[in-house]
Amino acid sequence: GQNIDQPTEMTATEGAIVQINCTYQTSGFNGLFWYQQHAGEAPTFLSYNVLDGLEEKGRFSSFLSRSKGYSYLLLKELQMKDSASYLCATSDYKLSFGAGTTVTVRA
Amino acid sequence: DTGVSQDPRHKITKRGQNVTFRCDPISEHNRLYWYRQTLGQGPEFLTYFQNEAQLEKSRLLSDRFSAERPKGSFSTLEIQRTEQGDSAMYLCASSLELAGGPGTDTQYFGPGTRLTVL
């Protein structure tokens, strides 16, 4: 089975940095995905980590430590449009999602 | 638009009725997934196709649920004798099998079908 934990809510100021942590316990693991989901919309792909370390993609970076069952998503230079839910998911061909972290960006 | 499409976007039905949803994946994608999402939760896996073969069904998928993917293209998800607990967003995703093996391919989601059972 899968057990994925991430904080429920986070609030940050425009221009700041926010780090969303995700811990997981899984019986099968072929990678960790982060998705962004705006209210009422479909999840959109942000990043994928299969090896330990940091993957950087513009303002978004994602880190993975397989031995610790831990990942984080780092959002830099926050913009108002970044207000959304961020979903951590492990993959063993199907995705197993956490409940999501709602990030609110304030002016 | 070459993304995943789903139809209808919204469906309101009465308890006990049957409903069918359609998903059209990205054209070259050979894998197709159905998920269900309720408010405040992440999507939950329902079932998965590789081409036309249904390879796994979640225990969440009761006998009232059936999915097909004829000819390995579009897919349909049918719910028979709907119950109020079936109210949710039904999401379809597709991916292209990569050499890295299962779980390494990125799944792209459609806009979802929001089902309300009265």
Coordinates of C-alpha atoms in Angstrom, one line a residue:
Chain A
G1 CA 0.0 0.0 0.0
Q2 CA 0.9 3.6 -0.1
N3 CA 1.0 6.2 2.7
I4 CA 1.8 9.8 1.6
D5 CA 1.8 12.7 3.9
Q6 CA 2.0 16.4 3.1
P7 CA 0.9 19.5 5.0
T8 CA -2.7 20.6 4.4
E9 CA -2.1 24.4 4.0
M10 CA 0.7 26.9 3.6
T11 CA 0.6 30.7 3.2
A12 CA 3.3 32.8 1.8
T13 CA 3.9 36.4 0.5
E14 CA 4.3 37.2 -3.2
G15 CA 8.0 37.1 -4.2
A16 CA 8.9 34.7 -1.3
I17 CA 9.9 31.1 -1.3
V18 CA 7.8 28.2 -0.1
Q19 CA 8.9 24.6 0.5
I20 CA 6.3 21.8 0.5
N21 CA 7.4 18.6 2.1
C22 CA 6.1 15.1 1.3
T23 CA 6.9 11.9 3.1
Y24 CA 5.9 8.5 1.8
Q25 CA 5.9 4.8 2.6
T26 CA 5.3 2.6 -0.4
S27 CA 5.5 -1.0 -1.4
G28 CA 6.5 -0.2 -5.0
F29 CA 8.4 2.9 -6.2
N30 CA 9.3 4.0 -9.7
G31 CA 9.4 7.7 -9.1
L32 CA 7.8 10.7 -7.4
F33 CA 5.7 13.3 -9.2
W34 CA 4.5 16.7 -8.3
Y35 CA 1.4 18.1 -9.8
Q36 CA -0.3 21.5 -9.5
Q37 CA -4.1 21.7 -9.3
H38 CA -6.1 25.0 -9.4
A39 CA -9.6 24.8 -8.0
G40 CA -12.0 23.0 -10.3
E41 CA -9.3 22.1 -12.8
A42 CA -7.3 19.0 -13.6
P43 CA -3.8 18.3 -12.1
T44 CA -1.0 19.6 -14.3
F45 CA 2.5 18.0 -14.3
L46 CA 5.3 20.0 -12.5
S47 CA 8.2 17.6 -11.9
Y48 CA 9.4 14.0 -11.7
N49 CA 12.2 12.6 -9.6
V50 CA 13.4 9.0 -9.8
L51 CA 17.0 9.4 -8.5
D52 CA 18.1 11.2 -5.3
G53 CA 18.9 14.8 -5.6
L54 CA 17.5 18.1 -6.9
E55 CA 15.7 18.7 -10.2
E56 CA 15.4 22.4 -11.1
K57 CA 12.9 23.7 -13.6
G58 CA 12.6 27.5 -13.7
R59 CA 11.0 28.8 -10.5
F60 CA 10.2 25.2 -9.3
S61 CA 12.6 22.7 -8.0
S62 CA 12.0 19.2 -6.6
F63 CA 14.2 17.1 -4.3
L64 CA 14.1 13.4 -3.6
S65 CA 15.7 11.2 -0.9
R66 CA 14.7 7.6 -1.5
S67 CA 16.4 6.3 1.6
K68 CA 14.4 8.7 3.8
G69 CA 11.1 8.4 1.8
Y70 CA 11.1 12.2 1.5
S71 CA 10.6 14.8 -1.2
Y72 CA 10.0 18.5 -1.3
L73 CA 8.8 21.0 -3.9
L74 CA 10.4 24.4 -3.7
L75 CA 8.5 27.3 -5.3
K76 CA 10.6 30.5 -5.7
E77 CA 9.6 34.1 -6.5
L78 CA 6.0 33.3 -5.7
Q79 CA 3.4 34.8 -7.9
M80 CA -0.3 35.2 -7.2
K81 CA -1.1 32.6 -9.9
D82 CA 0.9 30.0 -7.9
S83 CA -2.1 29.9 -5.4
A84 CA -3.2 26.3 -5.9
S85 CA -3.1 22.8 -4.5
Y86 CA 0.2 20.9 -4.9
L87 CA -0.1 17.2 -5.1
C88 CA 2.7 14.7 -4.3
A89 CA 2.4 11.3 -5.9
T90 CA 4.4 8.1 -5.9
S91 CA 4.4 6.0 -9.0
D92 CA 4.5 2.2 -9.6
Y93 CA 2.7 2.7 -13.0
K94 CA -0.3 4.1 -11.3
L95 CA -0.1 7.3 -9.3
S96 CA -0.8 7.3 -5.5
F97 CA -1.5 10.8 -4.4
G98 CA -1.3 12.6 -1.1
A99 CA -4.2 14.8 -0.1
G100 CA -2.5 17.9 -1.5
T101 CA -1.1 21.1 0.0
T102 CA -3.1 24.3 -0.6
V103 CA -0.8 27.2 -1.1
T104 CA -2.1 30.7 -0.7
V105 CA 0.0 33.5 -2.0
R106 CA -0.8 36.9 -0.5
A107 CA 0.2 40.3 -1.9
Chain B
D1 CA -6.0 21.2 -28.8
T2 CA -4.0 18.0 -28.5
G3 CA -4.5 17.3 -24.8
V4 CA -6.7 14.8 -23.0
S5 CA -10.4 15.5 -23.4
Q6 CA -13.3 14.3 -21.4
D7 CA -17.1 14.4 -22.0
P8 CA -19.3 15.5 -20.4
R9 CA -17.7 18.0 -18.1
H10 CA -20.6 17.9 -15.7
K11 CA -23.3 15.3 -15.1
I12 CA -26.2 15.5 -12.7
T13 CA -28.2 12.3 -12.2
K14 CA -30.7 10.8 -9.9
R15 CA -29.7 7.9 -7.6
G16 CA -30.2 4.6 -9.4
Q17 CA -29.6 5.9 -12.9
N18 CA -26.7 4.7 -15.1
V19 CA -24.1 7.2 -16.4
T20 CA -21.3 6.9 -19.0
F21 CA -18.3 9.1 -19.3
R22 CA -15.9 9.3 -22.3
C23 CA -12.2 10.0 -22.4
D24 CA -10.1 10.8 -25.5
P25 CA -6.4 10.5 -24.7
I26 CA -3.5 12.2 -26.3
S27 CA -3.3 10.5 -29.7
E28 CA 0.0 8.7 -29.5
H29 CA -0.4 7.6 -25.8
N30 CA -0.9 3.9 -25.3
R31 CA -1.7 4.0 -21.6
L32 CA -4.9 5.4 -20.1
Y33 CA -5.9 5.7 -16.5
W34 CA -9.1 6.6 -14.6
Y35 CA -9.0 8.3 -11.2
R36 CA -11.7 9.6 -8.9
Q37 CA -11.2 12.8 -6.8
T38 CA -13.4 14.0 -3.9
L39 CA -13.2 17.4 -2.3
G40 CA -10.0 18.0 -0.3
Q41 CA -8.4 14.7 -1.4
G42 CA -5.9 13.7 -4.0
P43 CA -7.1 11.6 -7.0
E44 CA -7.5 7.9 -6.3
F45 CA -6.7 5.3 -8.9
L46 CA -9.6 3.3 -10.4
T47 CA -8.3 1.4 -13.4
Y48 CA -5.6 1.3 -16.1
F49 CA -5.3 0.3 -19.7
Q50 CA -2.3 -0.5 -21.8
N51 CA -3.6 -0.2 -25.4
E52 CA -7.0 -2.0 -25.3
A53 CA -6.1 -4.3 -22.3
Q54 CA -7.4 -3.4 -18.9
L55 CA -4.5 -4.4 -16.7
E56 CA -5.6 -3.4 -13.2
K57 CA -8.8 -2.5 -11.4
S58 CA -8.7 -0.9 -7.9
R59 CA -10.7 -2.4 -5.1
L60 CA -12.5 0.9 -5.1
L61 CA -14.1 -0.1 -8.4
S62 CA -17.2 -2.0 -7.4
D63 CA -19.1 -4.3 -9.7
R64 CA -21.3 -1.3 -10.6
F65 CA -18.3 0.3 -12.4
S66 CA -17.0 -0.9 -15.8
A67 CA -14.5 0.6 -18.1
E68 CA -13.6 -0.2 -21.7
R69 CA -11.1 1.0 -24.2
P70 CA -12.0 -0.6 -27.6
K71 CA -9.3 -0.4 -30.2
G72 CA -6.9 1.2 -27.7
S73 CA -8.1 4.7 -28.4
F74 CA -10.9 6.4 -26.4
S75 CA -12.2 4.9 -23.2
T76 CA -15.6 4.9 -21.5
L77 CA -16.3 4.6 -17.8
E78 CA -19.9 3.4 -16.9
I79 CA -21.4 3.5 -13.5
Q80 CA -24.6 1.5 -13.0
R81 CA -27.2 2.2 -10.4
T82 CA -25.5 5.3 -9.2
E83 CA -25.3 6.1 -5.5
Q84 CA -24.8 9.4 -3.7
G85 CA -21.4 8.3 -2.7
D86 CA -20.4 8.2 -6.3
S87 CA -20.5 12.0 -6.5
A88 CA -17.0 13.0 -7.3
M89 CA -14.7 14.3 -10.1
Y90 CA -13.8 11.5 -12.5
L91 CA -10.4 12.2 -14.1
C92 CA -8.8 10.5 -17.0
A93 CA -5.1 10.6 -17.7
S94 CA -2.9 9.2 -20.5
S95 CA 0.8 8.5 -20.9
L96 CA 3.3 7.2 -23.4
E97 CA 5.1 4.0 -22.4
L98 CA 8.8 4.8 -22.1
A99 CA 11.9 2.6 -22.0
G100 CA 12.3 3.3 -18.4
G101 CA 9.5 1.0 -17.5
P102 CA 6.2 1.3 -15.7
G103 CA 5.8 4.3 -13.5
T104 CA 8.4 6.4 -15.2
D105 CA 6.1 7.9 -17.8
T106 CA 4.3 11.2 -17.1
Q107 CA 0.6 11.1 -16.9
Y108 CA -1.3 14.0 -18.4
F109 CA -4.8 14.7 -17.1
G110 CA -8.0 15.7 -18.8
P111 CA -10.3 18.4 -17.3
G112 CA -12.5 15.8 -15.6
T113 CA -16.2 15.0 -15.4
R114 CA -17.9 16.2 -12.3
L115 CA -20.7 13.8 -11.3
T116 CA -23.4 14.8 -8.9
V117 CA -25.8 12.1 -7.8
L118 CA -29.0 13.5 -6.2

